[in-house]
Coordinates of C-alpha atoms and ligand atoms in Angstrom, one line a residue:
M9 CA -30.6 10.2 -26.2
L10 CA -30.6 9.1 -22.6
R11 CA -34.4 8.8 -22.6
S12 CA -34.5 6.6 -25.7
A13 CA -31.7 4.4 -24.2
R14 CA -33.9 3.8 -21.2
W15 CA -36.8 2.9 -23.4
I16 CA -34.7 0.2 -25.1
L17 CA -33.8 -1.2 -21.8
L18 CA -37.4 -1.2 -20.5
A19 CA -38.5 -2.9 -23.7
C20 CA -35.9 -5.6 -23.5
P21 CA -37.1 -9.0 -22.5
L22 CA -34.7 -9.3 -19.6
A23 CA -36.8 -6.8 -17.5
L24 CA -34.8 -5.6 -14.5
I25 CA -36.0 -6.6 -11.1
A26 CA -35.6 -4.1 -8.2
A27 CA -33.4 -5.5 -5.4
D28 CA -34.5 -5.4 -1.8
V29 CA -31.5 -6.1 0.3
N30 CA -32.5 -6.7 3.9
P31 CA -30.7 -4.3 6.3
Q32 CA -31.0 -6.8 9.2
T33 CA -29.2 -9.7 7.4
Y34 CA -26.6 -7.2 6.2
L35 CA -26.0 -6.0 9.7
D36 CA -25.8 -9.6 11.0
D37 CA -22.9 -10.2 8.6
V38 CA -21.2 -7.0 9.7
R39 CA -21.7 -7.9 13.4
Y40 CA -20.2 -11.3 13.0
L41 CA -17.2 -10.2 10.9
A42 CA -16.5 -7.3 13.3
S43 CA -17.1 -9.3 16.4
P44 CA -14.4 -9.8 19.2
E45 CA -14.3 -13.5 18.2
L46 CA -12.7 -12.5 14.8
K47 CA -10.1 -10.2 16.5
G48 CA -9.9 -7.7 13.6
R49 CA -9.3 -10.3 10.9
A50 CA -5.5 -9.9 10.5
T51 CA -4.0 -11.5 7.3
G52 CA -2.2 -14.6 8.5
S53 CA -4.3 -15.0 11.7
P54 CA -6.6 -18.0 12.4
E55 CA -9.4 -15.5 12.8
L56 CA -9.1 -14.5 9.1
E57 CA -9.6 -18.1 8.2
K58 CA -12.7 -18.1 10.3
A59 CA -14.0 -15.2 8.4
A60 CA -13.2 -17.0 5.1
S61 CA -15.2 -20.0 6.2
Y62 CA -18.1 -17.8 7.2
I63 CA -18.2 -16.1 3.8
A64 CA -17.8 -19.5 2.0
S65 CA -20.6 -21.1 4.0
Q66 CA -22.9 -18.1 3.1
F67 CA -22.1 -18.5 -0.6
Q68 CA -22.7 -22.2 -0.4
S69 CA -26.1 -21.7 1.4
F70 CA -27.2 -19.6 -1.5
G71 CA -26.6 -22.5 -3.9
L72 CA -23.7 -20.7 -5.6
K73 CA -20.7 -22.7 -6.9
P74 CA -17.0 -22.2 -6.3
A75 CA -15.5 -20.2 -9.2
D76 CA -12.9 -23.0 -9.9
G77 CA -15.6 -25.7 -9.4
K78 CA -13.7 -27.0 -6.4
N79 CA -13.2 -24.6 -3.5
F80 CA -14.7 -21.3 -2.5
E81 CA -11.5 -20.5 -0.6
V82 CA -8.7 -20.0 -3.1
A83 CA -5.2 -20.2 -1.4
F84 CA -2.3 -17.9 -2.0
P85 CA 1.0 -17.2 -0.2
V86 CA 1.8 -14.0 1.7
T87 CA 5.1 -12.9 3.1
L88 CA 4.5 -11.6 6.6
G89 CA 7.0 -9.9 9.0
A90 CA 10.5 -11.1 9.4
T91 CA 11.7 -13.3 12.3
L92 CA 15.2 -13.3 13.7
G93 CA 17.5 -16.3 13.0
A94 CA 20.0 -17.6 15.5
N95 CA 23.1 -16.0 13.9
N96 CA 22.7 -12.3 14.4
S97 CA 26.0 -10.8 15.6
F98 CA 27.7 -7.5 15.8
S99 CA 31.4 -7.2 16.7
Y100 CA 33.8 -4.4 16.2
R101 CA 37.4 -3.3 16.6
D102 CA 37.9 0.2 17.9
G103 CA 41.6 0.9 17.7
G104 CA 43.1 -1.8 19.9
Q105 CA 39.8 -2.5 21.6
K106 CA 37.6 -5.4 20.6
G107 CA 34.0 -5.5 21.4
A108 CA 30.7 -7.3 20.7
L109 CA 27.1 -6.2 21.0
K110 CA 24.3 -8.3 22.2
Q111 CA 21.3 -8.7 19.9
G112 CA 18.0 -7.5 21.5
Q113 CA 19.9 -5.6 24.1
D114 CA 22.6 -3.5 22.3
F115 CA 21.6 -3.8 18.7
E116 CA 18.7 -5.0 16.5
P117 CA 18.3 -5.4 12.7
F118 CA 15.4 -3.9 10.9
S119 CA 13.0 -6.2 9.0
F120 CA 14.0 -4.6 5.7
S121 CA 17.8 -5.1 6.3
S122 CA 19.8 -7.2 3.8
V123 CA 20.9 -10.5 5.3
G124 CA 24.3 -12.0 5.5
K125 CA 27.8 -10.8 6.6
L126 CA 29.3 -7.4 6.2
S127 CA 32.7 -6.1 7.4
A128 CA 33.3 -2.4 6.7
P129 CA 34.7 0.8 8.2
V130 CA 32.2 3.3 9.6
I131 CA 31.5 6.9 8.5
F132 CA 29.4 9.3 10.6
A133 CA 26.9 10.9 8.3
G134 CA 24.7 13.2 10.5
Y135 CA 21.0 12.5 10.0
G136 CA 21.7 10.6 6.7
I137 CA 19.6 13.0 4.8
T138 CA 20.0 14.5 1.3
A139 CA 17.3 17.2 0.8
K140 CA 18.1 19.4 -2.2
E141 CA 14.9 21.3 -1.6
Y142 CA 16.2 22.5 1.8
N143 CA 19.7 22.9 0.6
Y144 CA 20.8 20.2 3.0
D145 CA 23.1 17.2 2.5
D146 CA 24.8 15.1 5.1
Y147 CA 26.6 13.3 2.2
A148 CA 28.1 16.4 0.6
G149 CA 31.7 15.7 -0.4
L150 CA 31.6 12.4 1.4
D151 CA 32.6 9.1 -0.2
V152 CA 30.8 6.3 1.6
T153 CA 31.1 3.6 -1.2
G154 CA 31.3 0.2 0.4
K155 CA 31.2 1.6 3.9
I156 CA 28.7 1.6 6.8
V157 CA 27.2 5.0 7.7
L158 CA 26.4 5.8 11.3
I159 CA 23.3 8.1 11.2
L160 CA 20.8 9.8 13.6
R161 CA 17.1 9.3 13.7
H162 CA 14.6 12.0 12.7
E163 CA 15.8 15.3 11.1
P164 CA 17.7 18.5 12.1
Q165 CA 15.8 21.3 14.0
E166 CA 13.1 18.8 14.9
H167 CA 11.6 21.0 17.7
D168 CA 12.1 24.3 15.9
E169 CA 8.9 25.9 14.6
R170 CA 10.9 27.8 11.9
S171 CA 12.9 24.8 10.7
V172 CA 13.1 24.5 6.9
F173 CA 12.2 20.9 7.4
Q174 CA 8.5 22.0 7.7
G175 CA 8.8 23.3 11.2
K176 CA 8.0 20.8 13.9
K177 CA 6.4 18.4 11.4
L178 CA 8.6 15.6 10.3
T179 CA 9.2 15.3 6.6
S180 CA 9.5 12.1 4.7
H181 CA 13.3 12.4 5.0
A182 CA 12.9 11.3 8.6
T183 CA 11.5 7.9 7.7
F184 CA 13.6 4.8 8.1
I185 CA 13.1 3.6 4.6
E186 CA 14.2 7.0 3.1
K187 CA 17.4 7.0 5.1
A188 CA 18.1 3.4 4.0
V189 CA 17.5 4.3 0.3
N190 CA 19.5 7.5 0.5
A191 CA 22.5 5.6 2.1
K192 CA 22.3 2.9 -0.7
M193 CA 22.0 5.6 -3.4
H194 CA 25.3 7.0 -2.1
G195 CA 27.0 3.6 -2.4
A196 CA 26.9 2.7 1.3
R197 CA 26.5 -1.0 2.1
G198 CA 25.2 -0.7 5.6
V199 CA 23.5 1.7 8.0
I200 CA 24.0 1.9 11.8
F201 CA 21.0 3.9 13.1
V202 CA 21.0 5.6 16.5
N203 CA 18.3 7.6 18.3
D204 CA 18.9 11.4 18.3
V205 CA 19.3 11.6 22.0
A206 CA 20.2 15.3 21.9
A207 CA 16.7 16.1 20.8
H208 CA 15.0 13.5 22.9
S209 CA 15.4 12.2 26.4
A210 CA 18.1 9.4 26.8
N211 CA 15.3 7.3 28.5
E212 CA 13.7 7.1 25.1
D213 CA 16.7 5.4 23.7
K214 CA 15.0 2.1 22.9
L215 CA 15.7 -0.4 20.1
E216 CA 12.9 -0.7 17.5
K217 CA 11.0 -4.0 17.5
L218 CA 11.5 -6.1 14.4
G219 CA 8.4 -6.1 12.3
E220 CA 7.2 -2.6 13.3
T221 CA 9.4 -0.7 10.9
G222 CA 7.6 -1.3 7.6
G223 CA 9.4 -1.1 4.3
P224 CA 10.1 -3.6 1.6
R225 CA 11.3 -7.1 2.1
D226 CA 14.9 -6.2 1.4
A227 CA 15.9 -2.6 1.0
G228 CA 19.3 -3.7 -0.5
V229 CA 21.3 -2.3 2.3
F230 CA 22.2 -3.6 5.8
F231 CA 20.3 -1.7 8.5
V232 CA 20.8 -2.2 12.2
Q233 CA 20.1 0.0 15.2
V234 CA 22.5 0.4 18.1
K235 CA 22.0 2.2 21.4
A236 CA 23.1 5.8 21.5
A237 CA 25.4 5.0 24.4
T238 CA 27.4 2.7 22.1
A239 CA 27.8 5.3 19.4
E240 CA 28.8 7.9 22.0
R241 CA 31.6 5.6 23.1
W242 CA 32.9 5.1 19.5
L243 CA 32.8 8.9 18.9
A244 CA 34.5 9.7 22.2
A245 CA 37.4 7.5 21.1
E246 CA 37.7 9.9 18.1
G247 CA 37.6 12.9 20.5
R248 CA 34.0 13.7 19.3
D249 CA 30.7 14.1 21.0
L250 CA 27.4 12.8 19.5
R251 CA 25.2 15.4 21.2
Q252 CA 27.5 18.2 20.3
L253 CA 27.6 17.1 16.7
S254 CA 23.8 17.1 16.3
E255 CA 23.5 20.4 18.1
E256 CA 26.1 21.9 15.7
I257 CA 24.2 20.5 12.7
D258 CA 20.9 21.9 14.1
R259 CA 22.5 25.3 14.5
D260 CA 23.6 26.0 10.9
L261 CA 22.4 22.9 8.9
K262 CA 26.0 22.3 7.7
P263 CA 27.1 18.7 7.5
R264 CA 29.4 17.4 10.2
S265 CA 30.2 14.1 8.6
F266 CA 33.5 12.3 9.0
P267 CA 35.0 8.8 9.0
L268 CA 35.6 7.1 12.4
S269 CA 39.2 6.3 11.6
K270 CA 39.6 3.6 14.2
L271 CA 36.4 1.7 13.9
E272 CA 35.8 -1.6 11.9
V273 CA 32.5 -3.4 12.2
D274 CA 31.7 -7.1 11.5
L275 CA 28.0 -7.7 11.1
D276 CA 26.0 -10.8 10.5
V277 CA 22.2 -10.3 9.9
D278 CA 20.1 -13.4 10.0
L279 CA 16.4 -12.9 9.2
T280 CA 13.8 -15.1 7.7
H281 CA 10.6 -13.8 6.2
E282 CA 7.6 -15.8 7.2
T283 CA 5.3 -17.1 4.5
K284 CA 1.7 -18.0 5.2
T285 CA -1.2 -19.3 3.2
V286 CA -4.3 -17.2 3.2
H287 CA -7.4 -17.3 1.0
N288 CA -9.5 -15.1 -1.3
V289 CA -13.1 -16.4 -1.2
A290 CA -14.9 -16.6 -4.6
A291 CA -18.3 -17.8 -5.8
F292 CA -19.6 -17.7 -9.3
L293 CA -23.0 -17.2 -10.8
P294 CA -22.7 -18.2 -14.4
G295 CA -24.3 -16.2 -17.2
T296 CA -25.5 -17.3 -20.6
T297 CA -22.2 -16.0 -22.1
P298 CA -18.6 -16.4 -20.9
E299 CA -18.3 -12.7 -20.0
Y300 CA -18.8 -11.8 -16.3
V301 CA -18.9 -8.9 -13.8
I302 CA -16.8 -9.0 -10.6
I303 CA -18.3 -7.7 -7.3
G304 CA -15.5 -7.5 -4.8
A305 CA -14.5 -6.4 -1.3
H306 CA -11.5 -7.1 1.0
Y307 CA -12.5 -9.0 4.2
D308 CA -9.2 -8.6 6.1
H309 CA -8.3 -5.8 8.5
L310 CA -5.6 -4.9 11.0
G311 CA -6.1 -7.5 13.7
L312 CA -4.8 -6.0 16.9
G313 CA -3.5 -3.0 15.0
D314 CA -0.2 -3.4 13.1
E315 CA 2.0 -0.7 11.8
H316 CA -1.0 0.7 9.8
S317 CA -3.0 1.5 12.9
L318 CA -3.8 5.1 13.3
A319 CA -4.1 4.7 17.0
P320 CA -0.5 3.6 17.9
G321 CA -1.2 4.0 21.6
L322 CA -3.9 1.3 21.3
K323 CA -1.8 -1.3 19.6
G324 CA -2.8 -4.7 21.0
T325 CA -6.4 -3.6 21.1
I326 CA -8.8 -5.3 18.6
H327 CA -9.3 -3.1 15.5
P328 CA -12.7 -4.6 14.5
G329 CA -12.9 -3.0 11.1
A330 CA -16.7 -2.8 10.9
D331 CA -16.7 -0.2 8.2
D332 CA -13.2 -1.2 6.9
N333 CA -14.3 -3.6 5.5
A334 CA -16.9 -5.8 7.1
S335 CA -19.3 -3.3 5.5
G336 CA -18.2 -4.1 2.0
T337 CA -17.8 -7.8 2.6
A338 CA -21.3 -8.0 4.0
G339 CA -22.3 -6.1 0.8
V340 CA -20.8 -8.8 -1.4
I341 CA -22.5 -11.5 0.7
E342 CA -26.0 -9.9 0.5
L343 CA -25.7 -9.2 -3.2
A344 CA -24.7 -12.8 -3.7
R345 CA -27.8 -13.8 -1.7
W346 CA -30.1 -11.6 -3.9
F347 CA -28.6 -12.5 -7.3
S348 CA -28.7 -16.2 -6.5
K349 CA -32.5 -16.0 -6.5
Q350 CA -32.8 -14.1 -9.8
P351 CA -33.1 -15.5 -13.4
Q352 CA -29.8 -16.3 -15.1
P353 CA -28.1 -13.1 -16.3
K354 CA -26.5 -12.7 -19.8
R355 CA -23.1 -12.0 -18.2
G356 CA -22.1 -14.0 -15.1
I357 CA -21.3 -12.5 -11.7
L358 CA -18.1 -13.4 -9.8
F359 CA -18.5 -12.6 -6.0
M360 CA -15.1 -12.2 -4.5
T361 CA -13.7 -11.2 -1.2
F362 CA -10.0 -10.6 -0.8
A363 CA -7.4 -11.1 1.9
G364 CA -4.2 -9.1 2.3
E365 CA -5.6 -5.8 1.2
E366 CA -4.4 -3.9 4.3
L367 CA -0.8 -5.2 3.7
G368 CA -0.8 -3.8 0.1
L369 CA -3.6 -5.2 -2.1
L370 CA -2.0 -8.7 -1.9
G371 CA -5.2 -10.8 -2.5
S372 CA -6.3 -8.8 -5.5
E373 CA -2.8 -8.5 -6.9
W374 CA -2.4 -12.3 -6.7
Y375 CA -5.8 -12.8 -8.3
V376 CA -5.2 -10.7 -11.4
K377 CA -2.0 -12.7 -11.9
N378 CA -3.7 -16.0 -11.3
P379 CA -7.3 -15.5 -12.4
I380 CA -9.7 -18.4 -12.0
L381 CA -11.8 -17.2 -15.0
P382 CA -10.1 -15.6 -18.0
L383 CA -9.5 -11.9 -17.1
E384 CA -10.3 -10.8 -20.6
N385 CA -13.9 -11.9 -20.0
A386 CA -14.2 -9.7 -16.9
V387 CA -16.2 -6.7 -18.2
A388 CA -16.1 -4.7 -15.0
M389 CA -14.9 -4.9 -11.4
I390 CA -17.2 -3.2 -8.7
N391 CA -15.3 -2.7 -5.5
L392 CA -16.9 -2.0 -2.1
D393 CA -14.5 -0.7 0.5
M394 CA -16.1 1.1 3.5
I395 CA -19.7 1.6 2.6
G396 CA -21.0 1.4 6.1
R397 CA -20.9 5.0 7.3
I398 CA -23.1 6.8 4.8
R399 CA -23.8 10.3 6.2
D400 CA -26.4 12.7 4.9
G401 CA -27.0 10.2 2.1
K402 CA -23.7 11.0 0.5
I403 CA -22.0 8.3 -1.7
F404 CA -18.6 8.6 -3.3
L405 CA -18.2 6.8 -6.6
S406 CA -15.0 6.7 -8.6
G407 CA -13.9 4.9 -11.7
V408 CA -16.9 6.0 -13.9
E409 CA -14.3 7.3 -16.5
T410 CA -12.6 3.9 -16.7
G411 CA -15.4 2.3 -18.7
T412 CA -17.0 3.7 -21.9
T413 CA -20.5 2.7 -21.0
F414 CA -20.4 3.5 -17.2
A415 CA -21.6 7.1 -17.2
R416 CA -24.9 6.1 -18.8
L417 CA -25.5 3.0 -16.7
V418 CA -24.7 4.8 -13.5
Y419 CA -27.2 7.4 -14.5
D420 CA -29.9 4.9 -15.5
A421 CA -29.8 2.9 -12.4
K422 CA -32.0 4.3 -9.7
L423 CA -30.3 5.5 -6.5
P424 CA -33.0 5.5 -3.7
A425 CA -33.5 8.7 -1.8
P426 CA -32.0 10.2 0.3
L427 CA -28.8 8.7 -1.2
H428 CA -27.0 10.9 -3.8
F429 CA -23.6 10.9 -5.4
D430 CA -20.9 13.3 -4.4
L431 CA -19.1 12.9 -7.8
T432 CA -16.5 15.6 -7.0
G433 CA -14.7 13.1 -4.7
K434 CA -13.4 16.2 -3.0
N435 CA -14.7 15.7 0.4
S436 CA -13.9 12.0 0.7
G437 CA -11.0 13.0 2.9
T438 CA -8.2 11.3 1.0
N439 CA -7.2 10.1 -2.4
M440 CA -8.7 6.7 -2.1
N441 CA -8.5 6.1 -5.8
D442 CA -5.5 3.8 -5.7
A443 CA -5.8 2.6 -2.1
S444 CA -8.0 -0.4 -2.6
D445 CA -8.3 -3.6 -4.6
H446 CA -9.8 -2.1 -7.7
A447 CA -6.3 -0.7 -8.4
S448 CA -5.1 -4.3 -9.1
F449 CA -7.8 -4.6 -11.8
V450 CA -7.1 -1.2 -13.3
S451 CA -3.5 -2.4 -13.8
K452 CA -4.9 -5.2 -15.9
Q453 CA -7.2 -2.9 -17.9
V454 CA -10.4 -4.0 -16.3
P455 CA -12.9 -1.1 -16.0
I456 CA -13.7 -0.4 -12.4
L457 CA -16.3 1.3 -10.2
F458 CA -15.5 2.0 -6.6
F459 CA -18.1 2.7 -3.9
F460 CA -17.1 4.4 -0.7
S461 CA -19.1 6.2 2.1
G462 CA -16.2 8.5 3.2
L463 CA -13.5 8.7 5.8
H464 CA -14.2 9.2 9.5
A465 CA -12.3 9.6 12.8
D466 CA -12.5 5.9 13.5
Y467 CA -10.7 4.9 10.3
H468 CA -8.0 2.2 11.2
K469 CA -8.8 2.6 14.9
P470 CA -10.4 0.4 17.5
G471 CA -13.5 2.7 17.3
D472 CA -14.5 1.3 13.9
T473 CA -17.3 -0.8 15.5
A474 CA -20.5 -2.4 14.2
D475 CA -22.8 -0.3 16.3
K476 CA -21.8 2.7 14.1
I477 CA -22.8 1.1 10.9
N478 CA -25.7 2.7 9.0
A479 CA -27.3 -0.5 7.8
P480 CA -30.5 1.0 6.3
D481 CA -28.6 3.3 4.0
A482 CA -26.0 0.6 3.2
A483 CA -28.9 -1.7 2.2
K484 CA -30.3 1.0 -0.1
L485 CA -26.9 1.5 -1.7
L486 CA -26.7 -2.3 -2.3
D487 CA -30.1 -2.2 -4.0
Y488 CA -28.6 0.4 -6.3
I489 CA -25.5 -1.6 -6.9
A490 CA -27.7 -4.6 -7.7
D491 CA -29.6 -2.5 -10.3
L492 CA -26.3 -1.2 -11.8
T493 CA -24.8 -4.7 -11.9
E494 CA -27.9 -6.1 -13.7
R495 CA -27.5 -3.3 -16.2
V496 CA -23.8 -4.0 -16.7
A497 CA -24.6 -7.7 -17.0
A498 CA -27.4 -7.3 -19.5
A499 CA -26.2 -4.4 -21.6
P500 CA -25.6 -5.1 -25.4
D501 CA -22.1 -3.8 -25.2
R502 CA -19.4 -4.3 -22.6
P503 CA -17.6 -1.2 -21.3
V504 CA -14.3 -0.6 -23.0
F505 CA -11.4 0.2 -20.7
V506 CA -10.2 3.8 -20.7
R507 CA -6.8 4.6 -19.2
V508 CA -6.7 7.3 -16.6
A509 CA -3.7 9.0 -14.8
R510 CA -2.3 7.2 -11.8
P511 CA 0.7 8.0 -9.7
A512 CA 4.0 6.2 -10.4
G513 CA 5.0 5.7 -6.8
P514 CA 4.1 3.1 -4.2
V515 CA 0.4 3.6 -3.3
S516 CA -0.2 0.7 -1.0
N517 CA -1.1 1.4 2.5
G518 CA 2.2 0.0 3.7
S519 CA 4.2 2.8 2.2
N520 CA 5.8 5.6 4.3
V521 CA 6.9 7.5 1.2
S522 CA 4.8 10.6 0.3
G523 CA 5.0 12.9 -2.7
Y524 CA 5.6 11.6 -6.1
G525 CA 7.8 14.2 -7.9
P526 CA 7.4 14.7 -11.6
D527 CA 5.4 12.5 -13.9
F528 CA 7.0 9.4 -15.5
G529 CA 3.8 7.6 -16.7
S530 CA 4.4 4.0 -15.7
I531 CA 2.0 1.9 -13.7
P532 CA 4.1 -0.3 -11.5
D533 CA 3.4 -3.9 -10.9
F534 CA 3.1 -4.3 -7.1
D535 CA 4.7 -7.8 -7.2
E536 CA 8.4 -7.0 -7.0
P537 CA 10.5 -8.9 -9.5
P538 CA 13.9 -10.1 -8.1
K539 CA 15.4 -6.7 -8.9
G540 CA 13.9 -3.6 -10.4
V541 CA 10.4 -2.3 -11.0
R542 CA 8.2 -4.1 -13.5
F543 CA 5.7 -1.9 -15.3
A544 CA 2.2 -3.4 -15.4
D545 CA 1.4 -0.7 -18.0
V546 CA 2.6 2.6 -19.4
R547 CA 0.1 5.4 -19.8
E548 CA -0.5 6.5 -23.4
G549 CA 1.2 9.8 -24.3
S550 CA 3.1 9.8 -21.0
P551 CA 6.9 10.5 -20.8
A552 CA 7.6 6.8 -20.4
A553 CA 5.5 6.0 -23.5
K554 CA 7.1 8.7 -25.5
A555 CA 10.5 7.2 -24.7
G556 CA 9.4 3.9 -26.1
L557 CA 8.8 2.1 -22.7
R558 CA 6.0 -0.4 -22.4
G559 CA 4.1 -2.7 -20.1
G560 CA 6.3 -5.6 -19.0
D561 CA 9.5 -3.6 -19.0
I562 CA 11.6 -3.9 -15.8
L563 CA 13.2 -0.7 -14.8
I564 CA 16.7 -1.4 -13.4
A565 CA 18.5 2.0 -13.6
F566 CA 17.3 5.7 -13.4
D567 CA 19.8 8.5 -14.0
G568 CA 22.8 6.2 -13.5
K569 CA 21.4 4.8 -10.2
D570 CA 20.5 1.2 -9.7
I571 CA 16.8 0.7 -9.1
S572 CA 16.0 -2.5 -7.1
N573 CA 12.5 -1.8 -6.0
L574 CA 9.6 0.6 -6.0
Y575 CA 11.0 2.6 -3.1
D576 CA 14.2 3.3 -5.0
F577 CA 12.2 4.4 -8.0
T578 CA 10.0 6.7 -6.0
Y579 CA 13.0 8.2 -4.3
A580 CA 15.0 8.7 -7.5
L581 CA 12.0 10.2 -9.3
R582 CA 11.3 12.6 -6.5
D583 CA 14.8 13.9 -6.7
H584 CA 14.1 15.2 -10.2
K585 CA 11.9 18.0 -11.7
P586 CA 9.7 18.4 -14.7
G587 CA 11.9 19.1 -17.7
D588 CA 14.7 16.8 -16.7
L589 CA 15.9 14.4 -19.4
V590 CA 16.8 11.2 -17.6
P591 CA 18.6 8.2 -19.0
V592 CA 17.0 4.9 -17.9
K593 CA 17.7 1.2 -18.4
V594 CA 15.0 -1.4 -18.7
I595 CA 15.0 -5.1 -19.2
R596 CA 12.7 -6.4 -21.9
G597 CA 12.8 -10.1 -22.5
N598 CA 16.5 -10.9 -22.5
Q599 CA 17.5 -7.5 -23.8
T600 CA 18.7 -4.4 -21.8
I601 CA 17.3 -1.3 -23.4
E602 CA 18.5 2.3 -22.8
A603 CA 16.1 5.2 -23.2
K604 CA 15.9 8.9 -22.3
V605 CA 12.7 10.0 -20.6
L606 CA 11.7 13.7 -20.6
L607 CA 9.9 14.1 -17.2
T608 CA 6.8 16.4 -17.2
E609 CA 4.6 18.1 -14.6
R610 CA 2.3 15.7 -12.7
R611 CA -1.3 16.5 -13.4
Ligands
ZN705 ZN1 -10.4 -1.0 3.3
ZN706 ZN1 -7.9 -0.2 5.7

């Protein structure tokens, strides 16, 4: 079968031409993109725009045309970190005493805080954690509806090797966003967050900097930090002691929550979320038919190391991102160079580099919602993200199962020695399957292939430099990808999309939330609607599909709890187990639909 298929291809008049990507020009691209001049290509920085101009000028020099006939650089808006407005204030009445805190010195809002005014009484709620799996709940028997909760950072027994909270390792319950979501799920309107000074030195009692706390744009709850000394004064007025309270909780893991009967807080949070224009860069090589193949890579990286840096001590140092992803961007450029000299293919090729990937696949998400060429004519998306560190010839390829014809084409194209596929995907170091731009195309049912040379110790660190790039092997891999692309472009049949399992939770790099709980079966749309979680799609045969839910539905309630964003949904889902029958509400068009979903084991 395979042999005869190959004969047909060889006999076909569009004889395939072997590519010969030059390792030196490839390395020149990588070196420029990863150079100090480009300062790590942060989305929103002037250096990212320099990188965009470089890619565009390369495309132009090959004689390629902009995909939209006008500009290689296709603008889209991104929301960057929050900035403080002029009206942040925090005043309180403590019995007869009035007081005010100074922003930046005594208190600071978090970037994901709700904005506006809030006046409410305060309830101390321990660490603000509800962890059924550890039989721990700071909210047990507590009504915090409409109130502000005062909670501690981290988790109980933080320095205890035998702690049920995974010993000395912090669990996801310790994250800011989980504490915010948990407070909101219990009906609280605001959170006052303090450092757990009993477990850390009081010298460490610093206010978090705005923009370094991650999370969604608006978590749906007010969230400010105050200095521990302030909280200690409030508690002292009630005859209580903050250190003692946390030590008591640590001792027996029993809640020590109670209302601060004398305290009333008036809060005004004033934040604006900065929007900037950035660019995807796209060039098109038309085919003889309207169908086309996409070869893509993200060209942004972490700049000076934002919250996604894995070397937090080296924040402020350039993260050059040579492998991630100057290596893939250079790959797209060199493939464009080679294809521009070849005879016109049957299916066209769209060369595309994306911005905003490191912030959560923003460029590719935007593109699939605002495609330049009709998305239904896109027969395949080939994504290159980190192809510069090939070791022992090992190549990781995923997505072969997403297109009906891929297995044969991948086999027929010739991978030059010593390169070979590690198709197990097991040793790639992480589940990268949803962590790059191809995920945006999967959500629109475009078959994908994802090439990757594996994780390494320099990933997301300043050590990801151009001198460590294995250009000779990367060039060989590009020869292979050219061969494969030619076959996809020339094949009689286009690949038909096949759905494969994908987690329901947030998968972007920006997420702090780990673990997905039972299976629901929806594929979330990463662009948040005003409120709720929109499903890009619903997996066939999944719990959601069996309950009658479909792509386009917006989930607004899960088991009686409001769902305003993906974080809420992930949190609520994780709180359930396979076998639970859960009532949900979705908006479809102008109707609200109620359904019951039987959760199953995640495969
Ligand atoms: Zn990457
Ligand atoms: Zn990255």
